[in-house]
Every structure is written in structure tokens, then in C-alpha cells.
Amino acid sequence: MEESLYQLQLDYLMLAREMVLAGQEQKAMFSLGLTPEAVAILKKLPVQKIREIARRECVAFTPRFNANYWSRYLLSEQPADDKLACEYQARDLLMLITGSGNAA
């Protein structure tokens, strides 16, 4: 396994564990995207087991890419007309995905 991926996973899991053990379950769930089940598991896992999980070839967590957050950076680099077009495209895509009306 690539060392940087191992370190990323280990850092994430150890931070999550530290937050949970410090009684910051809600903060860990909000900040790190932990589920209540993950919180319960992290309370019981010894550090050695966390290191084993971090060593696995698959990523142990799912990064959350918030579209609203990242759109700020995408829109700031576009001319005003493009920003408006992007907003319309985003609205149309959301309507299509959610089935909340015609996107036309």
C-alpha cells in the first residue's frame, strides 16, 4: 500500500477515534461524516486494529465534496454570464435528479 494513503487513512481514523473518545460524537458525525454505527465501533476499537484498517488497500472512509462549497471557487473564475448559465445548469440538473419538475 502506498504510504501516503496509509497515513491519510490513519490520520482520519485516529482523529475520528479521538473525537469520539473525548465525547464529541456529534461533532465527529458532522465534521467527519461518521454514522452512529461508526461512532459505536470507534469507541471499542484498539489503536492496533485502527492501524490494520488503515493498511488495507481500500479507502476506509468516503470524502464528502459539498457542491455548494466547491461551486464558490468554480463560479469565481467565470465571467458573469457564465456564472448565470452555470446556476441554470445546476438547477436543471437538480430538478432532473430529484424529479421535481421539467428541466425545460
mmCIF file with all atom_site columns, N, CA and C in Angstrom, residues 13-53:
data_model
loop_
_atom_site.group_PDB
_atom_site.id
_atom_site.type_symbol
_atom_site.label_atom_id
_atom_site.label_alt_id
_atom_site.label_comp_id
_atom_site.label_asym_id
_atom_site.label_entity_id
_atom_site.label_seq_id
_atom_site.pdbx_PDB_ins_code
_atom_site.Cartn_x
_atom_site.Cartn_y
_atom_site.Cartn_z
_atom_site.occupancy
_atom_site.B_iso_or_equiv
_atom_site.pdbx_formal_charge
_atom_site.auth_seq_id
_atom_site.auth_comp_id
_atom_site.auth_asym_id
_atom_site.auth_atom_id
_atom_site.pdbx_PDB_model_num
ATOM 1   N N  . LEU A 1 13 ? -8.814  8.175  10.767 1.00 0.00 ? 13 LEU A N  1
ATOM 2   C CA . LEU A 1 13 ? -9.377  7.253  11.754 1.00 0.00 ? 13 LEU A CA 1
ATOM 3   C C  . LEU A 1 13 ? -8.965  7.614  13.182 1.00 0.00 ? 13 LEU A C  1
ATOM 4   N N  . MET A 1 14 ? -7.732  8.040  13.359 1.00 0.00 ? 14 MET A N  1
ATOM 5   C CA . MET A 1 14 ? -7.282  8.417  14.700 1.00 0.00 ? 14 MET A CA 1
ATOM 6   C C  . MET A 1 14 ? -7.975  9.701  15.171 1.00 0.00 ? 14 MET A C  1
ATOM 7   N N  . LEU A 1 15 ? -8.143  10.653 14.270 1.00 0.00 ? 15 LEU A N  1
ATOM 8   C CA . LEU A 1 15 ? -8.873  11.869 14.622 1.00 0.00 ? 15 LEU A CA 1
ATOM 9   C C  . LEU A 1 15 ? -10.313 11.531 14.997 1.00 0.00 ? 15 LEU A C  1
ATOM 10  N N  . ALA A 1 16 ? -10.936 10.687 14.193 1.00 0.00 ? 16 ALA A N  1
ATOM 11  C CA . ALA A 1 16 ? -12.311 10.273 14.479 1.00 0.00 ? 16 ALA A CA 1
ATOM 12  C C  . ALA A 1 16 ? -12.387 9.598  15.842 1.00 0.00 ? 16 ALA A C  1
ATOM 13  N N  . ARG A 1 17 ? -11.464 8.705  16.106 1.00 0.00 ? 17 ARG A N  1
ATOM 14  C CA . ARG A 1 17 ? -11.448 7.982  17.390 1.00 0.00 ? 17 ARG A CA 1
ATOM 15  C C  . ARG A 1 17 ? -11.249 8.945  18.554 1.00 0.00 ? 17 ARG A C  1
ATOM 16  N N  . GLU A 1 18 ? -10.298 9.875  18.407 1.00 0.00 ? 18 GLU A N  1
ATOM 17  C CA . GLU A 1 18 ? -10.033 10.844 19.471 1.00 0.00 ? 18 GLU A CA 1
ATOM 18  C C  . GLU A 1 18 ? -11.268 11.692 19.766 1.00 0.00 ? 18 GLU A C  1
ATOM 19  N N  . MET A 1 19 ? -11.955 12.129 18.721 1.00 0.00 ? 19 MET A N  1
ATOM 20  C CA . MET A 1 19 ? -13.159 12.938 18.918 1.00 0.00 ? 19 MET A CA 1
ATOM 21  C C  . MET A 1 19 ? -14.242 12.136 19.632 1.00 0.00 ? 19 MET A C  1
ATOM 22  N N  . VAL A 1 20 ? -14.421 10.899 19.206 1.00 0.00 ? 20 VAL A N  1
ATOM 23  C CA . VAL A 1 20 ? -15.444 10.042 19.814 1.00 0.00 ? 20 VAL A CA 1
ATOM 24  C C  . VAL A 1 20 ? -15.124 9.784  21.282 1.00 0.00 ? 20 VAL A C  1
ATOM 25  N N  . LEU A 1 21 ? -13.878 9.437  21.574 1.00 0.00 ? 21 LEU A N  1
ATOM 26  C CA . LEU A 1 21 ? -13.495 9.142  22.957 1.00 0.00 ? 21 LEU A CA 1
ATOM 27  C C  . LEU A 1 21 ? -13.525 10.381 23.854 1.00 0.00 ? 21 LEU A C  1
ATOM 28  N N  . ALA A 1 22 ? -13.416 11.561 23.240 1.00 0.00 ? 22 ALA A N  1
ATOM 29  C CA . ALA A 1 22 ? -13.473 12.810 24.006 1.00 0.00 ? 22 ALA A CA 1
ATOM 30  C C  . ALA A 1 22 ? -14.911 13.277 24.222 1.00 0.00 ? 22 ALA A C  1
ATOM 31  N N  . GLY A 1 23 ? -15.866 12.464 23.783 1.00 0.00 ? 23 GLY A N  1
ATOM 32  C CA . GLY A 1 23 ? -17.267 12.824 23.965 1.00 0.00 ? 23 GLY A CA 1
ATOM 33  C C  . GLY A 1 23 ? -17.804 13.783 22.924 1.00 0.00 ? 23 GLY A C  1
ATOM 34  N N  . GLN A 1 24 ? -17.097 13.907 21.815 1.00 0.00 ? 24 GLN A N  1
ATOM 35  C CA . GLN A 1 24 ? -17.516 14.817 20.747 1.00 0.00 ? 24 GLN A CA 1
ATOM 36  C C  . GLN A 1 24 ? -18.142 14.044 19.585 1.00 0.00 ? 24 GLN A C  1
ATOM 37  N N  . GLU A 1 25 ? -19.040 13.133 19.903 1.00 0.00 ? 25 GLU A N  1
ATOM 38  C CA . GLU A 1 25 ? -19.646 12.285 18.882 1.00 0.00 ? 25 GLU A CA 1
ATOM 39  C C  . GLU A 1 25 ? -20.383 13.095 17.818 1.00 0.00 ? 25 GLU A C  1
ATOM 40  N N  . GLN A 1 26 ? -21.176 14.064 18.259 1.00 0.00 ? 26 GLN A N  1
ATOM 41  C CA . GLN A 1 26 ? -21.951 14.870 17.312 1.00 0.00 ? 26 GLN A CA 1
ATOM 42  C C  . GLN A 1 26 ? -21.034 15.665 16.383 1.00 0.00 ? 26 GLN A C  1
ATOM 43  N N  . LYS A 1 27 ? -19.981 16.221 16.950 1.00 0.00 ? 27 LYS A N  1
ATOM 44  C CA . LYS A 1 27 ? -19.020 16.979 16.143 1.00 0.00 ? 27 LYS A CA 1
ATOM 45  C C  . LYS A 1 27 ? -18.330 16.056 15.140 1.00 0.00 ? 27 LYS A C  1
ATOM 46  N N  . ALA A 1 28 ? -17.976 14.863 15.570 1.00 0.00 ? 28 ALA A N  1
ATOM 47  C CA . ALA A 1 28 ? -17.336 13.895 14.675 1.00 0.00 ? 28 ALA A CA 1
ATOM 48  C C  . ALA A 1 28 ? -18.283 13.480 13.555 1.00 0.00 ? 28 ALA A C  1
ATOM 49  N N  . MET A 1 29 ? -19.550 13.298 13.901 1.00 0.00 ? 29 MET A N  1
ATOM 50  C CA . MET A 1 29 ? -20.526 12.917 12.881 1.00 0.00 ? 29 MET A CA 1
ATOM 51  C C  . MET A 1 29 ? -20.705 14.045 11.871 1.00 0.00 ? 29 MET A C  1
ATOM 52  N N  . PHE A 1 30 ? -20.779 15.277 12.344 1.00 0.00 ? 30 PHE A N  1
ATOM 53  C CA . PHE A 1 30 ? -20.973 16.414 11.447 1.00 0.00 ? 30 PHE A CA 1
ATOM 54  C C  . PHE A 1 30 ? -19.712 16.716 10.642 1.00 0.00 ? 30 PHE A C  1
ATOM 55  N N  . SER A 1 31 ? -18.579 16.804 11.321 1.00 0.00 ? 31 SER A N  1
ATOM 56  C CA . SER A 1 31 ? -17.329 17.208 10.667 1.00 0.00 ? 31 SER A CA 1
ATOM 57  C C  . SER A 1 31 ? -16.739 16.136 9.769  1.00 0.00 ? 31 SER A C  1
ATOM 58  N N  . LEU A 1 32 ? -16.791 14.895 10.230 1.00 0.00 ? 32 LEU A N  1
ATOM 59  C CA . LEU A 1 32 ? -16.112 13.817 9.518  1.00 0.00 ? 32 LEU A CA 1
ATOM 60  C C  . LEU A 1 32 ? -17.059 12.889 8.768  1.00 0.00 ? 32 LEU A C  1
ATOM 61  N N  . GLY A 1 33 ? -18.352 13.107 8.926  1.00 0.00 ? 33 GLY A N  1
ATOM 62  C CA . GLY A 1 33 ? -19.321 12.276 8.218  1.00 0.00 ? 33 GLY A CA 1
ATOM 63  C C  . GLY A 1 33 ? -19.499 10.896 8.809  1.00 0.00 ? 33 GLY A C  1
ATOM 64  N N  . LEU A 1 34 ? -19.204 10.752 10.085 1.00 0.00 ? 34 LEU A N  1
ATOM 65  C CA . LEU A 1 34 ? -19.359 9.446  10.725 1.00 0.00 ? 34 LEU A CA 1
ATOM 66  C C  . LEU A 1 34 ? -20.836 9.126  10.929 1.00 0.00 ? 34 LEU A C  1
ATOM 67  N N  . THR A 1 35 ? -21.159 7.869  10.816 1.00 0.00 ? 35 THR A N  1
ATOM 68  C CA . THR A 1 35 ? -22.507 7.408  11.118 1.00 0.00 ? 35 THR A CA 1
ATOM 69  C C  . THR A 1 35 ? -22.561 7.024  12.596 1.00 0.00 ? 35 THR A C  1
ATOM 70  N N  . PRO A 1 36 ? -23.756 6.920  13.161 1.00 0.00 ? 36 PRO A N  1
ATOM 71  C CA . PRO A 1 36 ? -23.848 6.461  14.553 1.00 0.00 ? 36 PRO A CA 1
ATOM 72  C C  . PRO A 1 36 ? -23.213 5.081  14.743 1.00 0.00 ? 36 PRO A C  1
ATOM 73  N N  . GLU A 1 37 ? -23.317 4.230  13.736 1.00 0.00 ? 37 GLU A N  1
ATOM 74  C CA . GLU A 1 37 ? -22.708 2.899  13.813 1.00 0.00 ? 37 GLU A CA 1
ATOM 75  C C  . GLU A 1 37 ? -21.185 2.998  13.872 1.00 0.00 ? 37 GLU A C  1
ATOM 76  N N  . ALA A 1 38 ? -20.622 3.891  13.062 1.00 0.00 ? 38 ALA A N  1
ATOM 77  C CA . ALA A 1 38 ? -19.166 4.075  13.064 1.00 0.00 ? 38 ALA A CA 1
ATOM 78  C C  . ALA A 1 38 ? -18.689 4.618  14.408 1.00 0.00 ? 38 ALA A C  1
ATOM 79  N N  . VAL A 1 39 ? -19.465 5.519  14.987 1.00 0.00 ? 39 VAL A N  1
ATOM 80  C CA . VAL A 1 39 ? -19.123 6.067  16.304 1.00 0.00 ? 39 VAL A CA 1
ATOM 81  C C  . VAL A 1 39 ? -19.070 4.946  17.338 1.00 0.00 ? 39 VAL A C  1
ATOM 82  N N  . ALA A 1 40 ? -20.074 4.082  17.316 1.00 0.00 ? 40 ALA A N  1
ATOM 83  C CA . ALA A 1 40 ? -20.119 2.968  18.272 1.00 0.00 ? 40 ALA A CA 1
ATOM 84  C C  . ALA A 1 40 ? -18.929 2.032  18.092 1.00 0.00 ? 40 ALA A C  1
ATOM 85  N N  . ILE A 1 41 ? -18.549 1.781  16.851 1.00 0.00 ? 41 ILE A N  1
ATOM 86  C CA . ILE A 1 41 ? -17.413 0.896  16.577 1.00 0.00 ? 41 ILE A CA 1
ATOM 87  C C  . ILE A 1 41 ? -16.107 1.544  17.029 1.00 0.00 ? 41 ILE A C  1
ATOM 88  N N  . LEU A 1 42 ? -15.932 2.826  16.715 1.00 0.00 ? 42 LEU A N  1
ATOM 89  C CA . LEU A 1 42 ? -14.691 3.517  17.079 1.00 0.00 ? 42 LEU A CA 1
ATOM 90  C C  . LEU A 1 42 ? -14.480 3.583  18.585 1.00 0.00 ? 42 LEU A C  1
ATOM 91  N N  . LYS A 1 43 ? -15.555 3.595  19.351 1.00 0.00 ? 43 LYS A N  1
ATOM 92  C CA . LYS A 1 43 ? -15.431 3.611  20.810 1.00 0.00 ? 43 LYS A CA 1
ATOM 93  C C  . LYS A 1 43 ? -14.744 2.354  21.323 1.00 0.00 ? 43 LYS A C  1
ATOM 94  N N  . LYS A 1 44 ? -14.891 1.257  20.590 1.00 0.00 ? 44 LYS A N  1
ATOM 95  C CA . LYS A 1 44 ? -14.398 -0.042 21.055 1.00 0.00 ? 44 LYS A CA 1
ATOM 96  C C  . LYS A 1 44 ? -13.073 -0.462 20.425 1.00 0.00 ? 44 LYS A C  1
ATOM 97  N N  . LEU A 1 45 ? -12.701 0.146  19.301 1.00 0.00 ? 45 LEU A N  1
ATOM 98  C CA . LEU A 1 45 ? -11.520 -0.315 18.568 1.00 0.00 ? 45 LEU A CA 1
ATOM 99  C C  . LEU A 1 45 ? -10.211 0.091  19.243 1.00 0.00 ? 45 LEU A C  1
ATOM 100 N N  . PRO A 1 46 ? -9.322  -0.859 19.438 1.00 0.00 ? 46 PRO A N  1
ATOM 101 C CA . PRO A 1 46 ? -7.981  -0.503 19.924 1.00 0.00 ? 46 PRO A CA 1
ATOM 102 C C  . PRO A 1 46 ? -7.164  0.113  18.778 1.00 0.00 ? 46 PRO A C  1
ATOM 103 N N  . VAL A 1 47 ? -6.138  0.842  19.144 1.00 0.00 ? 47 VAL A N  1
ATOM 104 C CA . VAL A 1 47 ? -5.298  1.526  18.157 1.00 0.00 ? 47 VAL A CA 1
ATOM 105 C C  . VAL A 1 47 ? -4.711  0.543  17.149 1.00 0.00 ? 47 VAL A C  1
ATOM 106 N N  . GLN A 1 48 ? -4.293  -0.632 17.598 1.00 0.00 ? 48 GLN A N  1
ATOM 107 C CA . GLN A 1 48 ? -3.703  -1.614 16.680 1.00 0.00 ? 48 GLN A CA 1
ATOM 108 C C  . GLN A 1 48 ? -4.687  -2.001 15.577 1.00 0.00 ? 48 GLN A C  1
ATOM 109 N N  . LYS A 1 49 ? -5.948  -2.166 15.921 1.00 0.00 ? 49 LYS A N  1
ATOM 110 C CA . LYS A 1 49 ? -6.963  -2.523 14.923 1.00 0.00 ? 49 LYS A CA 1
ATOM 111 C C  . LYS A 1 49 ? -7.175  -1.370 13.942 1.00 0.00 ? 49 LYS A C  1
ATOM 112 N N  . ILE A 1 50 ? -7.112  -0.141 14.432 1.00 0.00 ? 50 ILE A N  1
ATOM 113 C CA . ILE A 1 50 ? -7.241  1.022  13.549 1.00 0.00 ? 50 ILE A CA 1
ATOM 114 C C  . ILE A 1 50 ? -6.079  1.063  12.565 1.00 0.00 ? 50 ILE A C  1
ATOM 115 N N  . ARG A 1 51 ? -4.889  0.728  13.030 1.00 0.00 ? 51 ARG A N  1
ATOM 116 C CA . ARG A 1 51 ? -3.727  0.683  12.132 1.00 0.00 ? 51 ARG A CA 1
ATOM 117 C C  . ARG A 1 51 ? -3.910  -0.390 11.055 1.00 0.00 ? 51 ARG A C  1
ATOM 118 N N  . GLU A 1 52 ? -4.479  -1.521 11.431 1.00 0.00 ? 52 GLU A N  1
ATOM 119 C CA . GLU A 1 52 ? -4.750  -2.588 10.460 1.00 0.00 ? 52 GLU A CA 1
ATOM 120 C C  . GLU A 1 52 ? -5.764  -2.129 9.417  1.00 0.00 ? 52 GLU A C  1
ATOM 121 N N  . ILE A 1 53 ? -6.805  -1.462 9.859  1.00 0.00 ? 53 ILE A N  1
ATOM 122 C CA . ILE A 1 53 ? -7.821  -0.962 8.927  1.00 0.00 ? 53 ILE A CA 1
ATOM 123 C C  . ILE A 1 53 ? -7.200  0.051  7.971  1.00 0.00 ? 53 ILE A C  1
#
